[in-house]
Coordinates of N, CA, C and O in Angstrom, one line a residue:
E1 N 19.4 27.0 -5.3 CA 19.2 28.4 -5.8 C 20.5 28.9 -6.3 O 21.4 29.2 -5.5
G2 N 20.6 29.1 -7.6 CA 21.9 29.6 -8.2 C 23.0 28.7 -7.8 O 23.0 27.5 -8.1
Q3 N 24.0 29.3 -7.2 CA 25.3 28.5 -6.8 C 25.3 28.2 -5.4 O 26.3 27.9 -4.8
L4 N 24.1 28.2 -4.7 CA 24.0 27.8 -3.3 C 23.0 26.7 -3.1 O 22.0 26.6 -3.7
L5 N 23.4 25.8 -2.1 CA 22.5 24.8 -1.6 C 21.9 25.5 -0.4 O 22.6 25.9 0.6
I6 N 20.6 25.6 -0.3 CA 19.9 26.3 0.8 C 19.0 25.4 1.4 O 18.1 24.7 0.8
L7 N 19.1 25.2 2.8 CA 18.2 24.4 3.5 C 17.3 25.3 4.4 O 17.9 26.2 5.1
H8 N 16.0 25.1 4.5 CA 15.1 25.8 5.4 C 14.6 24.7 6.4 O 14.0 23.8 6.0
M9 N 14.9 24.9 7.7 CA 14.5 23.9 8.7 C 13.3 24.5 9.4 O 13.0 25.7 9.4
S10 N 12.5 23.7 10.1 CA 11.3 24.1 10.8 C 11.6 24.7 12.2 O 10.8 25.2 12.9
E11 N 12.9 24.5 12.7 CA 13.3 25.0 14.0 C 14.8 25.4 13.9 O 15.5 25.0 13.0
P12 N 15.3 26.1 14.9 CA 16.7 26.5 14.9 C 17.6 25.3 15.0 O 17.4 24.4 15.8
T13 N 18.5 25.2 14.1 CA 19.5 24.1 14.0 C 20.9 24.6 13.6 O 21.0 25.7 13.1
T14 N 21.9 23.8 13.7 CA 23.2 24.0 13.2 C 23.5 22.8 12.3 O 23.3 21.6 12.7
C15 N 23.9 23.0 11.1 CA 24.1 22.0 10.1 C 25.5 21.9 9.6 O 26.2 22.9 9.4
E16 N 25.9 20.7 9.3 CA 27.2 20.4 8.7 C 27.0 19.5 7.5 O 26.0 18.8 7.4
Y17 N 28.0 19.5 6.6 CA 27.9 18.6 5.4 C 29.2 18.1 5.0 O 30.3 18.5 5.4
S18 N 29.1 17.1 4.1 CA 30.3 16.5 3.4 C 29.8 16.1 2.0 O 28.6 15.9 1.8
T19 N 30.8 16.1 1.1 CA 30.5 15.7 -0.3 C 31.1 14.4 -0.6 O 31.1 13.9 -1.7
T20 N 31.8 13.8 0.4 CA 32.5 12.5 0.2 C 31.9 11.3 0.9 O 32.3 10.2 0.6
G21 N 30.9 11.5 1.7 CA 30.3 10.3 2.4 C 29.7 10.7 3.7 O 29.9 11.8 4.2
A22 N 29.0 9.7 4.3 CA 28.4 10.0 5.6 C 29.5 10.3 6.6 O 30.6 9.8 6.5
F23 N 29.1 11.0 7.7 CA 30.1 11.4 8.7 C 29.4 11.6 10.0 O 28.2 11.6 10.1
T24 N 30.2 11.8 11.0 CA 29.7 12.0 12.4 C 29.6 13.5 12.6 O 30.5 14.3 12.3
Y25 N 28.5 14.0 13.2 CA 28.3 15.4 13.5 C 29.5 15.9 14.3 O 30.0 15.3 15.2
G26 N 30.1 17.0 13.9 CA 31.3 17.6 14.5 C 32.5 17.4 13.7 O 33.5 18.1 13.9
T27 N 32.4 16.6 12.6 CA 33.5 16.4 11.7 C 33.2 16.9 10.3 O 34.1 16.7 9.4
G28 N 32.0 17.4 10.1 CA 31.7 17.9 8.7 C 32.1 19.4 8.5 O 32.7 20.0 9.4
I29 N 31.7 19.9 7.4 CA 31.9 21.3 7.0 C 30.7 22.1 7.5 O 29.6 21.7 7.1
Q30 N 30.9 23.1 8.3 CA 29.7 23.8 8.8 C 29.1 24.7 7.8 O 29.8 25.4 7.0
M31 N 27.8 24.6 7.7 CA 27.0 25.4 6.8 C 26.8 26.8 7.5 O 27.0 26.9 8.7
T32 N 26.4 27.8 6.8 CA 26.1 29.1 7.4 C 24.9 29.0 8.3 O 24.1 28.1 8.2
G33 N 24.9 29.8 9.3 CA 23.8 29.9 10.3 C 24.0 28.9 11.4 O 23.9 27.7 11.3
I34 N 24.2 29.5 12.6 CA 24.3 28.7 13.8 C 23.0 28.9 14.6 O 22.7 30.0 15.0
Q35 N 22.3 27.8 14.9 CA 21.0 27.8 15.6 C 20.1 28.8 14.9 O 19.4 29.7 15.5
T36 N 20.0 28.6 13.5 CA 19.0 29.3 12.7 C 18.2 28.3 11.9 O 18.4 27.1 11.9
E37 N 17.2 28.8 11.2 CA 16.3 28.0 10.4 C 16.8 27.9 8.9 O 16.3 27.1 8.2
K38 N 17.7 28.8 8.5 CA 18.2 28.8 7.2 C 19.7 28.5 7.1 O 20.5 29.2 7.9
H39 N 20.1 27.6 6.3 CA 21.5 27.3 6.1 C 21.9 27.2 4.7 O 21.1 26.9 3.8
E40 N 23.2 27.6 4.4 CA 23.7 27.7 3.0 C 25.0 27.0 2.9 O 25.8 27.0 3.8
A41 N 25.3 26.5 1.7 CA 26.6 25.9 1.3 C 26.8 26.2 -0.1 O 25.8 26.2 -0.9
T42 N 28.1 26.3 -0.6 CA 28.4 26.5 -2.0 C 27.9 25.2 -2.7 O 28.2 24.1 -2.3
L43 N 27.3 25.4 -3.8 CA 26.8 24.3 -4.7 C 27.8 23.9 -5.7 O 28.0 24.6 -6.7
D44 N 28.6 22.9 -5.3 CA 29.7 22.5 -6.2 C 29.9 21.0 -6.3 O 31.0 20.5 -6.6
S45 N 28.9 20.3 -5.9 CA 28.9 18.8 -5.9 C 27.6 18.2 -6.3 O 26.6 18.9 -6.3
S46 N 27.6 17.0 -6.7 CA 26.4 16.3 -7.2 C 25.7 15.6 -6.0 O 24.6 15.1 -6.2
I47 N 26.3 15.5 -4.9 CA 25.7 14.9 -3.7 C 26.2 15.6 -2.4 O 27.4 16.0 -2.3
Y48 N 25.3 15.7 -1.5 CA 25.6 16.3 -0.2 C 25.1 15.4 0.9 O 23.9 15.1 0.9
Y49 N 25.9 15.1 1.9 CA 25.5 14.4 3.1 C 25.4 15.5 4.2 O 26.4 16.2 4.4
V50 N 24.2 15.6 4.8 CA 24.0 16.7 5.7 C 23.5 16.1 7.0 O 22.7 15.2 7.1
V51 N 24.1 16.7 8.1 CA 23.6 16.4 9.5 C 23.3 17.7 10.2 O 24.1 18.6 10.2
C52 N 22.1 17.8 10.7 CA 21.7 19.0 11.4 C 21.4 18.6 12.9 O 20.9 17.5 13.2
K53 N 21.6 19.5 13.8 CA 21.4 19.3 15.2 C 20.7 20.5 15.8 O 21.0 21.6 15.5
D54 N 19.7 20.2 16.6 CA 18.9 21.3 17.2 C 19.4 21.5 18.7 O 20.4 21.0 19.1
T55 N 18.7 22.5 19.3 CA 19.1 22.9 20.7 C 19.0 21.8 21.7 O 19.6 21.9 22.8
N56 N 18.2 20.7 21.4 CA 18.0 19.6 22.4 C 19.0 18.4 22.0 O 18.8 17.3 22.5
D57 N 19.9 18.7 21.1 CA 20.9 17.7 20.7 C 20.3 16.6 19.8 O 20.9 15.5 19.6
N58 N 19.0 16.8 19.3 CA 18.5 15.9 18.3 C 19.1 16.1 17.0 O 19.4 17.2 16.6
Q59 N 19.4 15.0 16.3 CA 20.1 15.1 15.0 C 19.2 14.5 13.9 O 18.5 13.5 14.1
A60 N 19.3 15.1 12.7 CA 18.7 14.5 11.5 C 19.7 14.5 10.4 O 20.5 15.4 10.3
S61 N 19.7 13.4 9.7 CA 20.6 13.2 8.6 C 19.9 13.2 7.2 O 18.8 12.6 7.1
F62 N 20.5 13.8 6.2 CA 19.9 13.8 4.9 C 21.0 13.6 3.8 O 22.1 13.9 4.0
V63 N 20.5 13.0 2.7 CA 21.4 12.9 1.5 C 20.7 13.7 0.5 O 19.5 13.4 0.2
I64 N 21.3 14.7 -0.1 CA 20.7 15.6 -1.0 C 21.4 15.5 -2.4 O 22.6 15.6 -2.5
Y65 N 20.6 15.4 -3.4 CA 21.1 15.4 -4.8 C 20.5 16.6 -5.5 O 19.4 16.6 -6.0
P66 N 21.3 17.7 -5.5 CA 20.8 19.0 -6.0 C 20.5 19.0 -7.5 O 21.1 18.2 -8.2

């Protein structure tokens, strides 16, 4: 959406990203929204590696090509 990468999750999560490669949760760049369903990051790369974590410590990883 414009100059933002926006993620809508189905439950509250906290998400981090990297534009340089896969990473371990806790070492990425935090997206907006802590334990929310909507997360944003500045759209300035052709690839995003994203890891989101929910309140039960479940993690999901994504590679996004905006």
